[in-house]
PDB file of C-alpha atoms in Angstrom:
ATOM      1  CA  UNK A   1     -10.239   3.873   2.328  1.00  0.00           C
ATOM      2  CA  UNK A   2      -6.698   3.851   3.714  1.00  0.00           C
ATOM      3  CA  UNK A   3      -4.783   0.884   2.790  1.00  0.00           C
ATOM      4  CA  UNK A   4      -4.157  -1.675   0.428  1.00  0.00           C
ATOM      5  CA  UNK A   5      -7.037  -3.004  -1.768  1.00  0.00           C
ATOM      6  CA  UNK A   6      -7.183  -5.422  -4.290  1.00  0.00           C
ATOM      7  CA  UNK A   7      -9.913  -6.134  -6.826  1.00  0.00           C
ATOM      8  CA  UNK A   8     -11.990  -8.103  -8.045  1.00  0.00           C
ATOM      9  CA  UNK A   9     -12.021 -10.573  -4.770  1.00  0.00           C
ATOM     10  CA  UNK A  10     -13.075 -13.339  -6.906  1.00  0.00           C
ATOM     11  CA  UNK A  11     -12.814 -14.034 -10.794  1.00  0.00           C
ATOM     12  CA  UNK A  12     -13.533 -16.971 -12.952  1.00  0.00           C
ATOM     13  CA  UNK A  13     -12.101 -16.808 -16.535  1.00  0.00           C
ATOM     14  CA  UNK A  14     -11.944 -19.126 -19.316  1.00  0.00           C
ATOM     15  CA  UNK A  15      -8.496 -20.556 -20.594  1.00  0.00           C
ATOM     16  CA  UNK A  16      -6.768 -17.858 -23.259  1.00  0.00           C
ATOM     17  CA  UNK A  17      -8.321 -14.892 -22.141  1.00  0.00           C
ATOM     18  CA  UNK A  18      -6.788 -11.953 -20.664  1.00  0.00           C
ATOM     19  CA  UNK A  19      -7.346 -10.658 -17.063  1.00  0.00           C
ATOM     20  CA  UNK A  20      -6.108  -7.886 -15.128  1.00  0.00           C
ATOM     21  CA  UNK A  21      -5.940  -7.834 -11.326  1.00  0.00           C
ATOM     22  CA  UNK A  22      -5.817  -4.378  -9.530  1.00  0.00           C
ATOM     23  CA  UNK A  23      -3.796  -3.485  -6.611  1.00  0.00           C
ATOM     24  CA  UNK A  24      -4.003  -0.098  -4.995  1.00  0.00           C
ATOM     25  CA  UNK A  25      -2.306   1.455  -2.046  1.00  0.00           C
ATOM     26  CA  UNK A  26      -2.901   4.929  -0.390  1.00  0.00           C
ATOM     27  CA  UNK A  27       0.166   4.852   1.652  1.00  0.00           C
ATOM     28  CA  UNK A  28       2.479   5.913  -1.276  1.00  0.00           C
ATOM     29  CA  UNK A  29       4.912   3.224  -0.458  1.00  0.00           C
ATOM     30  CA  UNK A  30       7.687   2.634  -2.824  1.00  0.00           C
ATOM     31  CA  UNK A  31       7.620  -1.331  -2.825  1.00  0.00           C
ATOM     32  CA  UNK A  32       5.063  -3.222  -4.038  1.00  0.00           C
ATOM     33  CA  UNK A  33       4.856  -7.142  -4.790  1.00  0.00           C
ATOM     34  CA  UNK A  34       2.592  -9.535  -6.467  1.00  0.00           C
ATOM     35  CA  UNK A  35       2.422 -13.547  -5.260  1.00  0.00           C
ATOM     36  CA  UNK A  36       0.652 -16.316  -5.939  1.00  0.00           C
ATOM     37  CA  UNK A  37      -0.159 -18.928  -3.016  1.00  0.00           C
ATOM     38  CA  UNK A  38      -1.002 -22.373  -3.963  1.00  0.00           C
ATOM     39  CA  UNK A  39      -0.947 -25.523  -1.752  1.00  0.00           C
ATOM     40  CA  UNK A  40       2.305 -27.124  -0.986  1.00  0.00           C
ATOM     41  CA  UNK A  41       4.137 -24.036  -2.749  1.00  0.00           C
ATOM     42  CA  UNK A  42       3.535 -21.607  -0.303  1.00  0.00           C
ATOM     43  CA  UNK A  43       3.573 -18.046  -1.365  1.00  0.00           C
ATOM     44  CA  UNK A  44       5.682 -17.424  -4.673  1.00  0.00           C
ATOM     45  CA  UNK A  45       6.870 -14.030  -6.190  1.00  0.00           C
ATOM     46  CA  UNK A  46       5.605 -13.204  -9.408  1.00  0.00           C
ATOM     47  CA  UNK A  47       6.874  -9.711  -9.925  1.00  0.00           C
ATOM     48  CA  UNK A  48       7.765  -6.973  -7.709  1.00  0.00           C
ATOM     49  CA  UNK A  49       8.539  -3.074  -8.227  1.00  0.00           C
ATOM     50  CA  UNK A  50      10.997  -0.632  -6.130  1.00  0.00           C
ATOM     51  CA  UNK A  51       9.350   2.579  -7.392  1.00  0.00           C
ATOM     52  CA  UNK A  52       7.288   3.664 -10.333  1.00  0.00           C
ATOM     53  CA  UNK A  53       8.254   2.564 -13.737  1.00  0.00           C
ATOM     54  CA  UNK A  54      10.801   0.188 -11.750  1.00  0.00           C
ATOM     55  CA  UNK A  55       9.665  -3.508 -12.165  1.00  0.00           C
ATOM     56  CA  UNK A  56      11.373  -6.883 -11.901  1.00  0.00           C
ATOM     57  CA  UNK A  57      10.839 -10.587 -12.392  1.00  0.00           C
ATOM     58  CA  UNK A  58      10.514 -12.722  -9.125  1.00  0.00           C
ATOM     59  CA  UNK A  59      10.381 -16.465  -9.061  1.00  0.00           C
ATOM     60  CA  UNK A  60       7.237 -17.452 -11.408  1.00  0.00           C
ATOM     61  CA  UNK A  61       6.846 -14.351 -13.914  1.00  0.00           C
ATOM     62  CA  UNK A  62       6.134 -16.563 -17.035  1.00  0.00           C
ATOM     63  CA  UNK A  63       2.549 -15.687 -18.705  1.00  0.00           C
ATOM     64  CA  UNK A  64       2.364 -12.512 -16.573  1.00  0.00           C
ATOM     65  CA  UNK A  65       2.916  -8.714 -17.105  1.00  0.00           C
ATOM     66  CA  UNK A  66       2.854  -5.687 -14.740  1.00  0.00           C
ATOM     67  CA  UNK A  67       3.408  -2.045 -15.016  1.00  0.00           C
ATOM     68  CA  UNK A  68       3.418   0.582 -12.721  1.00  0.00           C
ATOM     69  CA  UNK A  69       3.046   4.051 -13.992  1.00  0.00           C
ATOM     70  CA  UNK A  70       1.791   5.295 -10.764  1.00  0.00           C
ATOM     71  CA  UNK A  71       3.234   4.980  -6.888  1.00  0.00           C
ATOM     72  CA  UNK A  72      -0.453   3.692  -5.924  1.00  0.00           C
ATOM     73  CA  UNK A  73      -1.181   1.458  -8.679  1.00  0.00           C
ATOM     74  CA  UNK A  74       0.460  -1.922  -9.879  1.00  0.00           C
ATOM     75  CA  UNK A  75      -1.866  -4.149 -11.684  1.00  0.00           C
ATOM     76  CA  UNK A  76      -1.128  -7.875 -12.864  1.00  0.00           C
ATOM     77  CA  UNK A  77      -2.011  -8.844 -16.257  1.00  0.00           C
ATOM     78  CA  UNK A  78      -2.489 -12.413 -17.429  1.00  0.00           C
ATOM     79  CA  UNK A  79      -1.763 -12.445 -20.636  1.00  0.00           C
ATOM     80  CA  UNK A  80      -3.449 -15.619 -22.022  1.00  0.00           C
ATOM     81  CA  UNK A  81      -4.876 -17.120 -18.907  1.00  0.00           C
ATOM     82  CA  UNK A  82      -3.994 -21.050 -18.441  1.00  0.00           C
ATOM     83  CA  UNK A  83      -5.636 -23.601 -15.880  1.00  0.00           C
ATOM     84  CA  UNK A  84      -2.174 -23.606 -13.840  1.00  0.00           C
ATOM     85  CA  UNK A  85      -2.642 -19.770 -13.515  1.00  0.00           C
ATOM     86  CA  UNK A  86      -5.631 -20.907 -10.876  1.00  0.00           C
ATOM     87  CA  UNK A  87      -4.633 -19.471  -7.567  1.00  0.00           C
ATOM     88  CA  UNK A  88      -4.737 -16.898  -4.779  1.00  0.00           C
ATOM     89  CA  UNK A  89      -3.011 -13.530  -5.746  1.00  0.00           C
ATOM     90  CA  UNK A  90      -1.932 -11.299  -3.036  1.00  0.00           C
ATOM     91  CA  UNK A  91      -0.526  -7.923  -3.674  1.00  0.00           C
ATOM     92  CA  UNK A  92       1.814  -6.182  -0.943  1.00  0.00           C
ATOM     93  CA  UNK A  93       3.137  -3.240  -0.194  1.00  0.00           C
ATOM     94  CA  UNK A  94       6.122  -1.950   1.571  1.00  0.00           C
ATOM     95  CA  UNK A  95       7.386   1.454   2.586  1.00  0.00           C
ATOM     96  CA  UNK A  96      11.282   0.730   2.985  1.00  0.00           C
ATOM     97  CA  UNK A  97      14.050  -1.539   3.837  1.00  0.00           C
ATOM     98  CA  UNK A  98      13.182  -1.715   7.318  1.00  0.00           C
ATOM     99  CA  UNK A  99       9.492  -2.222   7.386  1.00  0.00           C
ATOM    100  CA  UNK A 100       7.426  -5.442   6.831  1.00  0.00           C
ATOM    101  CA  UNK A 101       5.008  -6.039   4.113  1.00  0.00           C
ATOM    102  CA  UNK A 102       1.545  -5.500   4.150  1.00  0.00           C
ATOM    103  CA  UNK A 103      -0.887  -7.531   2.233  1.00  0.00           C
ATOM    104  CA  UNK A 104      -4.117  -6.821   0.263  1.00  0.00           C
ATOM    105  CA  UNK A 105      -7.031  -9.460   0.800  1.00  0.00           C
ATOM    106  CA  UNK A 106      -6.138 -11.284  -2.222  1.00  0.00           C
ATOM    107  CA  UNK A 107      -8.120 -12.274  -5.311  1.00  0.00           C
ATOM    108  CA  UNK A 108      -9.170 -15.874  -5.957  1.00  0.00           C
ATOM    109  CA  UNK A 109      -8.846 -16.423  -9.584  1.00  0.00           C
ATOM    110  CA  UNK A 110     -10.379 -19.736 -11.130  1.00  0.00           C
ATOM    111  CA  UNK A 111      -9.318 -20.585 -14.765  1.00  0.00           C
ATOM    112  CA  UNK A 112     -11.667 -22.666 -16.761  1.00  0.00           C
TER     113      UNK A 112
ATOM    114  CA  UNK B   1      19.586 -22.505  -3.044  1.00  0.00           C
ATOM    115  CA  UNK B   2      17.910 -20.282  -0.600  1.00  0.00           C
ATOM    116  CA  UNK B   3      15.514 -22.001   1.788  1.00  0.00           C
ATOM    117  CA  UNK B   4      13.421 -21.559   4.711  1.00  0.00           C
ATOM    118  CA  UNK B   5      12.140 -24.469   6.349  1.00  0.00           C
ATOM    119  CA  UNK B   6       9.272 -24.495   9.141  1.00  0.00           C
ATOM    120  CA  UNK B   7       8.496 -26.866  11.799  1.00  0.00           C
ATOM    121  CA  UNK B   8       6.297 -28.564  12.645  1.00  0.00           C
ATOM    122  CA  UNK B   9       3.859 -28.551   9.503  1.00  0.00           C
ATOM    123  CA  UNK B  10       0.726 -28.839  11.845  1.00  0.00           C
ATOM    124  CA  UNK B  11      -0.068 -28.829  15.397  1.00  0.00           C
ATOM    125  CA  UNK B  12      -3.000 -29.166  17.375  1.00  0.00           C
ATOM    126  CA  UNK B  13      -3.081 -27.950  21.176  1.00  0.00           C
ATOM    127  CA  UNK B  14      -5.959 -27.231  23.847  1.00  0.00           C
ATOM    128  CA  UNK B  15      -6.428 -23.675  24.779  1.00  0.00           C
ATOM    129  CA  UNK B  16      -4.058 -22.534  27.555  1.00  0.00           C
ATOM    130  CA  UNK B  17      -1.337 -24.575  26.072  1.00  0.00           C
ATOM    131  CA  UNK B  18       1.668 -23.028  25.218  1.00  0.00           C
ATOM    132  CA  UNK B  19       3.246 -23.623  21.627  1.00  0.00           C
ATOM    133  CA  UNK B  20       6.555 -22.932  19.829  1.00  0.00           C
ATOM    134  CA  UNK B  21       6.864 -22.839  16.452  1.00  0.00           C
ATOM    135  CA  UNK B  22      10.192 -23.262  14.267  1.00  0.00           C
ATOM    136  CA  UNK B  23      11.683 -21.539  11.624  1.00  0.00           C
ATOM    137  CA  UNK B  24      15.266 -22.244  10.332  1.00  0.00           C
ATOM    138  CA  UNK B  25      16.896 -20.884   7.036  1.00  0.00           C
ATOM    139  CA  UNK B  26      19.764 -20.742   4.708  1.00  0.00           C
ATOM    140  CA  UNK B  27      19.706 -17.544   2.616  1.00  0.00           C
ATOM    141  CA  UNK B  28      22.826 -15.535   1.214  1.00  0.00           C
ATOM    142  CA  UNK B  29      22.628 -11.840   2.223  1.00  0.00           C
ATOM    143  CA  UNK B  30      20.305 -12.284   5.099  1.00  0.00           C
ATOM    144  CA  UNK B  31      18.680  -8.950   6.124  1.00  0.00           C
ATOM    145  CA  UNK B  32      15.778  -9.865   8.191  1.00  0.00           C
ATOM    146  CA  UNK B  33      13.289 -12.483   9.369  1.00  0.00           C
ATOM    147  CA  UNK B  34       9.474 -11.843   9.491  1.00  0.00           C
ATOM    148  CA  UNK B  35       6.795 -13.914  11.227  1.00  0.00           C
ATOM    149  CA  UNK B  36       3.297 -13.645   9.680  1.00  0.00           C
ATOM    150  CA  UNK B  37      -0.070 -15.023  10.440  1.00  0.00           C
ATOM    151  CA  UNK B  38      -2.437 -16.075   7.966  1.00  0.00           C
ATOM    152  CA  UNK B  39      -5.976 -16.832   8.729  1.00  0.00           C
ATOM    153  CA  UNK B  40      -8.729 -17.369   5.923  1.00  0.00           C
ATOM    154  CA  UNK B  41      -7.518 -14.312   4.185  1.00  0.00           C
ATOM    155  CA  UNK B  42      -4.431 -12.088   3.783  1.00  0.00           C
ATOM    156  CA  UNK B  43      -1.175 -12.679   5.873  1.00  0.00           C
ATOM    157  CA  UNK B  44      -0.722 -10.017   8.738  1.00  0.00           C
ATOM    158  CA  UNK B  45       2.503  -8.964   9.881  1.00  0.00           C
ATOM    159  CA  UNK B  46       3.672  -9.911  13.516  1.00  0.00           C
ATOM    160  CA  UNK B  47       7.468  -9.478  13.965  1.00  0.00           C
ATOM    161  CA  UNK B  48      10.233  -8.360  11.825  1.00  0.00           C
ATOM    162  CA  UNK B  49      13.585  -9.701  13.476  1.00  0.00           C
ATOM    163  CA  UNK B  50      17.090  -8.556  12.356  1.00  0.00           C
ATOM    164  CA  UNK B  51      19.534  -8.992  15.477  1.00  0.00           C
ATOM    165  CA  UNK B  52      20.085 -12.152  17.358  1.00  0.00           C
ATOM    166  CA  UNK B  53      19.091 -12.454  20.967  1.00  0.00           C
ATOM    167  CA  UNK B  54      16.480  -9.568  20.946  1.00  0.00           C
ATOM    168  CA  UNK B  55      13.188 -10.679  21.987  1.00  0.00           C
ATOM    169  CA  UNK B  56      10.278  -9.059  20.361  1.00  0.00           C
ATOM    170  CA  UNK B  57       6.802  -9.461  22.306  1.00  0.00           C
ATOM    171  CA  UNK B  58       3.344  -8.566  21.247  1.00  0.00           C
ATOM    172  CA  UNK B  59       0.774  -9.674  23.938  1.00  0.00           C
ATOM    173  CA  UNK B  60       0.923 -13.241  24.235  1.00  0.00           C
ATOM    174  CA  UNK B  61       3.424 -13.609  21.190  1.00  0.00           C
ATOM    175  CA  UNK B  62       6.981 -13.291  21.141  1.00  0.00           C
ATOM    176  CA  UNK B  63       9.793 -14.138  18.641  1.00  0.00           C
ATOM    177  CA  UNK B  64      13.446 -14.596  18.882  1.00  0.00           C
ATOM    178  CA  UNK B  65      16.231 -14.686  16.102  1.00  0.00           C
ATOM    179  CA  UNK B  66      19.518 -16.676  16.512  1.00  0.00           C
ATOM    180  CA  UNK B  67      21.603 -15.532  13.373  1.00  0.00           C
ATOM    181  CA  UNK B  68      24.435 -18.112  14.297  1.00  0.00           C
ATOM    182  CA  UNK B  69      22.379 -21.064  14.548  1.00  0.00           C
ATOM    183  CA  UNK B  70      20.019 -19.801  11.692  1.00  0.00           C
ATOM    184  CA  UNK B  71      16.701 -20.169  13.160  1.00  0.00           C
ATOM    185  CA  UNK B  72      14.162 -18.367  14.863  1.00  0.00           C
ATOM    186  CA  UNK B  73      11.004 -19.563  16.992  1.00  0.00           C
ATOM    187  CA  UNK B  74       7.579 -18.130  17.860  1.00  0.00           C
ATOM    188  CA  UNK B  75       5.979 -18.614  20.930  1.00  0.00           C
ATOM    189  CA  UNK B  76       2.257 -18.190  22.046  1.00  0.00           C
ATOM    190  CA  UNK B  77       1.511 -18.454  25.417  1.00  0.00           C
ATOM    191  CA  UNK B  78      -1.937 -19.253  26.947  1.00  0.00           C
ATOM    192  CA  UNK B  79      -3.205 -20.012  23.427  1.00  0.00           C
ATOM    193  CA  UNK B  80      -6.741 -19.303  22.233  1.00  0.00           C
ATOM    194  CA  UNK B  81      -9.053 -20.207  19.683  1.00  0.00           C
ATOM    195  CA  UNK B  82      -8.460 -17.055  17.871  1.00  0.00           C
ATOM    196  CA  UNK B  83      -4.943 -18.189  17.424  1.00  0.00           C
ATOM    197  CA  UNK B  84      -5.727 -20.758  14.999  1.00  0.00           C
ATOM    198  CA  UNK B  85      -4.059 -20.047  11.878  1.00  0.00           C
ATOM    199  CA  UNK B  86      -1.385 -20.754   9.820  1.00  0.00           C
ATOM    200  CA  UNK B  87       2.131 -18.945  10.731  1.00  0.00           C
ATOM    201  CA  UNK B  88       4.109 -18.118   8.175  1.00  0.00           C
ATOM    202  CA  UNK B  89       8.088 -17.203   8.416  1.00  0.00           C
ATOM    203  CA  UNK B  90       9.908 -15.399   5.588  1.00  0.00           C
ATOM    204  CA  UNK B  91      13.539 -14.478   5.457  1.00  0.00           C
ATOM    205  CA  UNK B  92      14.403 -10.897   3.526  1.00  0.00           C
ATOM    206  CA  UNK B  93      17.643 -10.985   1.387  1.00  0.00           C
ATOM    207  CA  UNK B  94      19.179  -8.198  -0.366  1.00  0.00           C
ATOM    208  CA  UNK B  95      19.705  -9.044  -4.101  1.00  0.00           C
ATOM    209  CA  UNK B  96      22.225  -7.299  -6.736  1.00  0.00           C
ATOM    210  CA  UNK B  97      21.129  -3.512  -6.909  1.00  0.00           C
ATOM    211  CA  UNK B  98      19.459  -3.658  -3.457  1.00  0.00           C
ATOM    212  CA  UNK B  99      16.635  -5.308  -4.487  1.00  0.00           C
ATOM    213  CA  UNK B 100      14.682  -6.963  -1.847  1.00  0.00           C
ATOM    214  CA  UNK B 101      13.764 -10.452  -2.315  1.00  0.00           C
ATOM    215  CA  UNK B 102      11.450 -12.472   0.514  1.00  0.00           C
ATOM    216  CA  UNK B 103      12.140 -16.400   0.720  1.00  0.00           C
ATOM    217  CA  UNK B 104       8.990 -17.901   2.299  1.00  0.00           C
ATOM    218  CA  UNK B 105       8.264 -21.417   4.656  1.00  0.00           C
ATOM    219  CA  UNK B 106       5.484 -23.401   3.809  1.00  0.00           C
ATOM    220  CA  UNK B 107       3.936 -22.301   7.524  1.00  0.00           C
ATOM    221  CA  UNK B 108       2.891 -24.124  10.489  1.00  0.00           C
ATOM    222  CA  UNK B 109      -0.963 -24.875  10.632  1.00  0.00           C
ATOM    223  CA  UNK B 110      -1.745 -24.439  14.475  1.00  0.00           C
ATOM    224  CA  UNK B 111      -5.237 -25.630  15.724  1.00  0.00           C
ATOM    225  CA  UNK B 112      -6.413 -24.631  19.055  1.00  0.00           C
ATOM    226  CA  UNK B 113      -9.265 -26.448  20.688  1.00  0.00           C
ATOM    227  CA  UNK B 114     -11.489 -25.378  23.229  1.00  0.00           C
TER     228      UNK B 114
END
């Protein structure tokens, strides 16, 4: 299917486990982003990528790792999950500076 | 510190009413302002505004930017229950190395009652 897809949609994990959230887009957009959305904080940028093999930290990168070996994929890994990482995670992509961002459907992650 | 402030935080109206949502910002290296609608899932793109005074319109929704006074408004006319959502405003700035940075407001929660 064309578009931007995230998986899984829902995930429950235990504290200390490593978790990887997947993001895949079919448009060959150069820019990709990971956000978390929490009540009272709105959307906060975790990491972004301007192109394959180029990534940079956002506002709240601690505890997260990203990679982008292919343009279409931008996985987000929680190295050792903590309860404070319970959140809804959104991946987004954009084709360029004059274009808006398109969001995936989100992953609701619960760390117990 | 860059910031985007939306008002009101929440709003309840009746179908057919017209609403105006506000977004003010203080952002260095402003590039554009974006409006999104978020229902119970991902934000969906509404408008991108880069120039002052030029209205963008899509059906019953319209938006305009004032770069001198640093704000934007989103108008919704003849509201319908399907307009119930959180409306998010974000300002894009360019940081060092042409890196893109979006600063998000907390949103306005709109409820349209039949």
